[in-house]
């Protein structure tokens, strides 16, 4: 659970019917300490424990409410202590302790609230970045049934180097799923650069091979730019699967594989792995120019088959005993081969296998042509 999720759940517990009840805890503590002190003998004076009240308020209330409880604690201390005979009064030292604790509680509450605001601000920035890189895809977008799940290995992050998108275009629908090598903002920047090129080339270019070439060129240009900035990104690469769904051929999909795990075709009759293609990752074509660009494969799919593509957060997931997750077996056990059920099943299965401890960012993406009536 992330800090933001824990904060949100904690705040939900402190609300009833839409209103905050955080003040109840310090108020009950104040009343309890007062009642116990007044109804016990002089040998059990606990009024100085009232220093706990503004401390509790600082943890669950706002700055104003904490200040109110700090003042109430001082006033209550004076009233209760004065009710005892002089020889049994706690006196000035404890009064100073209560007053000083109240001031510290107000300061601590102000610091806590400021930290919460910064956390929410960072969450908004991360959410904006996520929606820019992994833009929301409407249901049935570009005539495709699709579903996707992204799970960050870093629980504080909301986006990483995994990427996916569907782009309708002049010459059919194109799909890109991939994983940038490395982590951090550099991986996010690379993913954003590749997706920007894909969205333009996927729309305008007639041939899927041309889209693939544009992606390779963009990867090389981006890498040169980051190196010129003095960053150590000269060897960064990305694995990816580029799909093309040409119009007028409902049973055909074109595939260009840049060193990624080949997609699985999941249907009612079972699971089959599509050809790997033998292409190099994006950014590596200049290392072996003799091999040329990755080939464009043409594969026939049944109408009820779904293409399942995952990143290595799935294929390299291990349990506590070091046993790897077996994706084809898990996919075969999905309750239904449609994208939504398939993605949800793989997500839950991976989390069970790893007990929620992901070692890498994980993307699960499933797509097929929408049924036509």
mmCIF file of C-alpha atoms in Angstrom, residues 7-228:
data_model
loop_
_atom_site.group_PDB
_atom_site.id
_atom_site.type_symbol
_atom_site.label_atom_id
_atom_site.label_comp_id
_atom_site.label_asym_id
_atom_site.label_seq_id
_atom_site.Cartn_x
_atom_site.Cartn_y
_atom_site.Cartn_z
ATOM 1 C CA UNK A 7 -3.537 8.349 3.991
ATOM 2 C CA UNK A 8 -6.770 8.124 2.055
ATOM 3 C CA UNK A 9 -7.913 5.033 3.956
ATOM 4 C CA UNK A 10 -7.045 6.650 7.283
ATOM 5 C CA UNK A 11 -9.066 9.732 6.391
ATOM 6 C CA UNK A 12 -12.030 7.572 5.373
ATOM 7 C CA UNK A 13 -11.977 5.922 8.807
ATOM 8 C CA UNK A 14 -12.161 9.353 10.432
ATOM 9 C CA UNK A 15 -15.343 10.366 8.610
ATOM 10 C CA UNK A 16 -18.985 9.508 9.216
ATOM 11 C CA UNK A 17 -21.765 10.491 6.830
ATOM 12 C CA UNK A 18 -19.360 12.724 4.980
ATOM 13 C CA UNK A 19 -18.226 14.656 8.070
ATOM 14 C CA UNK A 20 -14.975 14.461 9.963
ATOM 15 C CA UNK A 21 -15.088 12.794 13.385
ATOM 16 C CA UNK A 22 -11.356 13.062 14.015
ATOM 17 C CA UNK A 23 -12.035 15.392 16.969
ATOM 18 C CA UNK A 24 -13.832 12.616 18.869
ATOM 19 C CA UNK A 25 -10.649 10.762 19.893
ATOM 20 C CA UNK A 26 -8.838 13.686 21.576
ATOM 21 C CA UNK A 27 -12.121 14.861 23.149
ATOM 22 C CA UNK A 28 -12.756 11.446 24.715
ATOM 23 C CA UNK A 29 -9.170 11.339 25.959
ATOM 24 C CA UNK A 30 -9.564 14.798 27.510
ATOM 25 C CA UNK A 31 -12.791 13.819 29.233
ATOM 26 C CA UNK A 32 -11.381 10.478 30.388
ATOM 27 C CA UNK A 33 -8.250 11.951 31.953
ATOM 28 C CA UNK A 34 -10.332 14.620 33.694
ATOM 29 C CA UNK A 35 -12.829 12.126 35.054
ATOM 30 C CA UNK A 36 -10.175 9.731 36.321
ATOM 31 C CA UNK A 37 -8.181 12.492 38.019
ATOM 32 C CA UNK A 38 -11.240 13.895 39.790
ATOM 33 C CA UNK A 39 -12.520 10.512 40.934
ATOM 34 C CA UNK A 40 -9.328 8.971 42.319
ATOM 35 C CA UNK A 41 -7.314 9.688 45.406
ATOM 36 C CA UNK A 42 -4.473 12.126 45.689
ATOM 37 C CA UNK A 43 -2.067 9.222 45.204
ATOM 38 C CA UNK A 44 -3.219 8.770 41.622
ATOM 39 C CA UNK A 45 -3.020 12.220 40.041
ATOM 40 C CA UNK A 46 -2.915 11.855 36.240
ATOM 41 C CA UNK A 47 -3.959 15.336 35.118
ATOM 42 C CA UNK A 48 -0.492 15.893 33.629
ATOM 43 C CA UNK A 49 -1.304 13.103 31.173
ATOM 44 C CA UNK A 50 -3.439 15.699 29.456
ATOM 45 C CA UNK A 51 -0.325 16.514 27.388
ATOM 46 C CA UNK A 52 -1.402 13.547 25.253
ATOM 47 C CA UNK A 53 -4.560 15.324 24.094
ATOM 48 C CA UNK A 54 -3.010 17.943 21.762
ATOM 49 C CA UNK A 55 -0.551 15.285 20.568
ATOM 50 C CA UNK A 56 -3.413 13.018 19.491
ATOM 51 C CA UNK A 57 -5.185 15.977 17.903
ATOM 52 C CA UNK A 58 -2.035 16.854 15.947
ATOM 53 C CA UNK A 59 -2.019 13.363 14.432
ATOM 54 C CA UNK A 60 -5.652 13.294 13.258
ATOM 55 C CA UNK A 61 -7.034 16.860 13.201
ATOM 56 C CA UNK A 62 -6.258 20.108 11.455
ATOM 57 C CA UNK A 63 -4.163 22.946 12.803
ATOM 58 C CA UNK A 64 -7.174 24.905 14.109
ATOM 59 C CA UNK A 65 -8.643 21.909 15.926
ATOM 60 C CA UNK A 66 -5.231 21.081 17.408
ATOM 61 C CA UNK A 67 -4.922 24.658 18.691
ATOM 62 C CA UNK A 68 -8.378 24.410 20.241
ATOM 63 C CA UNK A 69 -7.434 21.193 22.042
ATOM 64 C CA UNK A 70 -4.132 22.731 23.177
ATOM 65 C CA UNK A 71 -6.034 25.632 24.779
ATOM 66 C CA UNK A 72 -8.677 23.316 26.256
ATOM 67 C CA UNK A 73 -5.930 21.160 27.752
ATOM 68 C CA UNK A 74 -4.343 24.163 29.506
ATOM 69 C CA UNK A 75 -7.688 25.421 30.800
ATOM 70 C CA UNK A 76 -8.764 21.968 31.912
ATOM 71 C CA UNK A 77 -5.449 21.421 33.673
ATOM 72 C CA UNK A 78 -5.822 24.688 35.608
ATOM 73 C CA UNK A 79 -9.440 23.941 36.549
ATOM 74 C CA UNK A 80 -8.883 20.341 37.651
ATOM 75 C CA UNK A 81 -5.610 20.982 39.461
ATOM 76 C CA UNK A 82 -7.137 23.945 41.302
ATOM 77 C CA UNK A 83 -9.988 21.751 42.519
ATOM 78 C CA UNK A 84 -7.564 19.827 44.716
ATOM 79 C CA UNK A 85 -6.236 21.087 48.037
ATOM 80 C CA UNK A 86 -3.011 23.033 47.680
ATOM 81 C CA UNK A 87 -0.794 20.248 49.048
ATOM 82 C CA UNK A 88 -1.987 17.838 46.335
ATOM 83 C CA UNK A 89 -1.756 20.176 43.345
ATOM 84 C CA UNK A 90 0.690 19.331 40.545
ATOM 85 C CA UNK A 91 1.584 22.978 40.265
ATOM 86 C CA UNK A 92 3.510 25.193 37.881
ATOM 87 C CA UNK A 93 6.024 22.653 36.451
ATOM 88 C CA UNK A 94 3.274 20.454 35.013
ATOM 89 C CA UNK A 95 1.381 23.539 33.808
ATOM 90 C CA UNK A 96 4.454 24.560 31.792
ATOM 91 C CA UNK A 97 4.714 20.989 30.455
ATOM 92 C CA UNK A 98 1.082 21.026 29.273
ATOM 93 C CA UNK A 99 1.393 24.466 27.681
ATOM 94 C CA UNK A 100 4.678 23.614 25.945
ATOM 95 C CA UNK A 101 3.254 20.303 24.686
ATOM 96 C CA UNK A 102 0.330 22.174 23.192
ATOM 97 C CA UNK A 103 2.627 24.514 21.280
ATOM 98 C CA UNK A 104 4.690 21.591 19.984
ATOM 99 C CA UNK A 105 1.512 19.794 18.916
ATOM 100 C CA UNK A 106 0.355 22.802 16.890
ATOM 101 C CA UNK A 107 3.756 22.994 15.192
ATOM 102 C CA UNK A 108 3.767 19.233 14.480
ATOM 103 C CA UNK A 109 0.262 19.419 13.032
ATOM 104 C CA UNK A 110 1.285 22.261 10.721
ATOM 105 C CA UNK A 111 4.268 20.216 9.499
ATOM 106 C CA UNK A 112 2.052 17.146 8.954
ATOM 107 C CA UNK A 113 -0.534 19.069 6.981
ATOM 108 C CA UNK A 114 2.165 20.642 4.826
ATOM 109 C CA UNK A 115 3.625 17.204 4.115
ATOM 110 C CA UNK A 116 0.196 15.894 3.154
ATOM 111 C CA UNK A 117 -0.297 18.775 0.738
ATOM 112 C CA UNK A 118 3.091 18.077 -0.856
ATOM 113 C CA UNK A 119 2.214 14.397 -1.152
ATOM 114 C CA UNK A 120 -1.093 15.194 -2.848
ATOM 115 C CA UNK A 121 0.659 17.644 -5.168
ATOM 116 C CA UNK A 122 3.217 15.015 -6.167
ATOM 117 C CA UNK A 123 0.407 12.535 -6.718
ATOM 118 C CA UNK A 124 -1.309 14.982 -9.064
ATOM 119 C CA UNK A 125 1.952 15.449 -10.991
ATOM 120 C CA UNK A 126 2.440 11.685 -11.243
ATOM 121 C CA UNK A 127 -1.167 11.218 -12.347
ATOM 122 C CA UNK A 128 -0.770 13.862 -15.050
ATOM 123 C CA UNK A 129 2.405 12.148 -16.249
ATOM 124 C CA UNK A 130 0.677 8.790 -16.287
ATOM 125 C CA UNK A 131 -2.244 10.116 -18.316
ATOM 126 C CA UNK A 132 0.196 11.726 -20.773
ATOM 127 C CA UNK A 133 2.324 8.632 -21.276
ATOM 128 C CA UNK A 134 -0.380 5.991 -20.802
ATOM 129 C CA UNK A 135 -3.364 7.923 -22.078
ATOM 130 C CA UNK A 136 -6.813 6.516 -21.251
ATOM 131 C CA UNK A 137 -8.238 4.375 -24.048
ATOM 132 C CA UNK A 138 -12.011 4.554 -24.546
ATOM 133 C CA UNK A 139 -13.965 1.289 -24.727
ATOM 134 C CA UNK A 140 -14.047 -0.027 -28.278
ATOM 135 C CA UNK A 141 -11.365 2.485 -29.301
ATOM 136 C CA UNK A 142 -10.471 2.132 -33.000
ATOM 137 C CA UNK A 143 -12.755 -0.892 -33.320
ATOM 138 C CA UNK A 144 -10.790 -2.910 -30.767
ATOM 139 C CA UNK A 145 -11.789 -4.692 -27.581
ATOM 140 C CA UNK A 146 -8.938 -4.053 -25.174
ATOM 141 C CA UNK A 147 -7.897 -4.074 -21.538
ATOM 142 C CA UNK A 148 -4.683 -3.135 -19.781
ATOM 143 C CA UNK A 149 -3.191 -3.120 -16.309
ATOM 144 C CA UNK A 150 -0.019 -1.342 -15.251
ATOM 145 C CA UNK A 151 1.557 -2.236 -11.888
ATOM 146 C CA UNK A 152 4.584 -0.257 -10.749
ATOM 147 C CA UNK A 153 7.280 -2.143 -8.866
ATOM 148 C CA UNK A 154 8.005 1.108 -7.007
ATOM 149 C CA UNK A 155 4.882 1.530 -4.882
ATOM 150 C CA UNK A 156 5.428 5.283 -4.747
ATOM 151 C CA UNK A 157 5.421 5.589 -8.528
ATOM 152 C CA UNK A 158 2.454 5.685 -10.850
ATOM 153 C CA UNK A 159 4.278 5.398 -14.156
ATOM 154 C CA UNK A 160 7.530 3.837 -15.325
ATOM 155 C CA UNK A 161 9.195 2.568 -18.484
ATOM 156 C CA UNK A 162 6.374 0.274 -19.652
ATOM 157 C CA UNK A 163 4.136 1.710 -22.362
ATOM 158 C CA UNK A 164 1.189 0.803 -24.563
ATOM 159 C CA UNK A 165 -1.239 2.532 -26.906
ATOM 160 C CA UNK A 166 -3.781 1.973 -29.666
ATOM 161 C CA UNK A 167 -3.725 4.331 -32.634
ATOM 162 C CA UNK A 168 -6.433 4.367 -35.312
ATOM 163 C CA UNK A 169 -5.115 5.574 -38.638
ATOM 164 C CA UNK A 170 -5.626 6.029 -42.346
ATOM 165 C CA UNK A 171 -4.470 2.483 -43.064
ATOM 166 C CA UNK A 172 -5.895 0.509 -40.167
ATOM 167 C CA UNK A 173 -5.401 0.317 -36.435
ATOM 168 C CA UNK A 174 -1.931 0.008 -34.906
ATOM 169 C CA UNK A 175 -1.014 -1.163 -31.411
ATOM 170 C CA UNK A 176 2.281 -0.710 -29.566
ATOM 171 C CA UNK A 177 3.303 -2.397 -26.307
ATOM 172 C CA UNK A 178 6.813 -2.163 -24.930
ATOM 173 C CA UNK A 179 9.264 -1.845 -22.075
ATOM 174 C CA UNK A 180 12.131 0.640 -21.835
ATOM 175 C CA UNK A 181 15.336 -0.675 -20.295
ATOM 176 C CA UNK A 182 16.087 0.882 -16.931
ATOM 177 C CA UNK A 183 13.988 2.843 -14.482
ATOM 178 C CA UNK A 184 13.383 6.381 -13.349
ATOM 179 C CA UNK A 185 12.560 9.548 -15.241
ATOM 180 C CA UNK A 186 14.913 8.621 -18.074
ATOM 181 C CA UNK A 187 12.822 5.542 -18.855
ATOM 182 C CA UNK A 188 9.616 7.579 -18.664
ATOM 183 C CA UNK A 189 11.022 10.172 -21.085
ATOM 184 C CA UNK A 190 12.025 7.449 -23.534
ATOM 185 C CA UNK A 191 8.587 5.839 -23.357
ATOM 186 C CA UNK A 192 6.945 9.212 -23.994
ATOM 187 C CA UNK A 193 9.213 9.858 -26.995
ATOM 188 C CA UNK A 194 8.407 6.484 -28.559
ATOM 189 C CA UNK A 195 4.664 6.864 -27.964
ATOM 190 C CA UNK A 196 4.666 10.325 -29.528
ATOM 191 C CA UNK A 197 6.291 8.981 -32.674
ATOM 192 C CA UNK A 198 3.981 5.957 -32.740
ATOM 193 C CA UNK A 199 0.859 8.107 -32.527
ATOM 194 C CA UNK A 200 1.923 10.149 -35.534
ATOM 195 C CA UNK A 201 3.475 7.412 -37.676
ATOM 196 C CA UNK A 202 0.762 4.913 -36.801
ATOM 197 C CA UNK A 203 -1.840 7.325 -38.115
ATOM 198 C CA UNK A 204 -0.120 8.501 -41.318
ATOM 199 C CA UNK A 205 2.090 5.668 -42.605
ATOM 200 C CA UNK A 206 0.716 3.053 -44.979
ATOM 201 C CA UNK A 207 3.145 0.226 -44.182
ATOM 202 C CA UNK A 208 3.742 -1.161 -40.702
ATOM 203 C CA UNK A 209 7.431 -1.548 -41.588
ATOM 204 C CA UNK A 210 7.650 2.220 -42.051
ATOM 205 C CA UNK A 211 6.117 2.757 -38.610
ATOM 206 C CA UNK A 212 8.728 0.375 -37.202
ATOM 207 C CA UNK A 213 11.533 2.270 -38.950
ATOM 208 C CA UNK A 214 10.248 5.576 -37.568
ATOM 209 C CA UNK A 215 10.288 4.110 -34.045
ATOM 210 C CA UNK A 216 13.897 2.953 -34.438
ATOM 211 C CA UNK A 217 14.942 6.359 -35.754
ATOM 212 C CA UNK A 218 13.202 8.114 -32.873
ATOM 213 C CA UNK A 219 14.917 5.887 -30.336
ATOM 214 C CA UNK A 220 18.337 6.692 -31.774
ATOM 215 C CA UNK A 221 17.612 10.439 -31.942
ATOM 216 C CA UNK A 222 16.306 10.497 -28.378
ATOM 217 C CA UNK A 223 19.356 8.670 -27.128
ATOM 218 C CA UNK A 224 21.720 11.090 -28.888
ATOM 219 C CA UNK A 225 19.875 14.025 -27.349
ATOM 220 C CA UNK A 226 20.129 12.682 -23.791
ATOM 221 C CA UNK A 227 23.825 11.906 -24.276
ATOM 222 C CA UNK A 228 24.396 15.459 -25.522
#
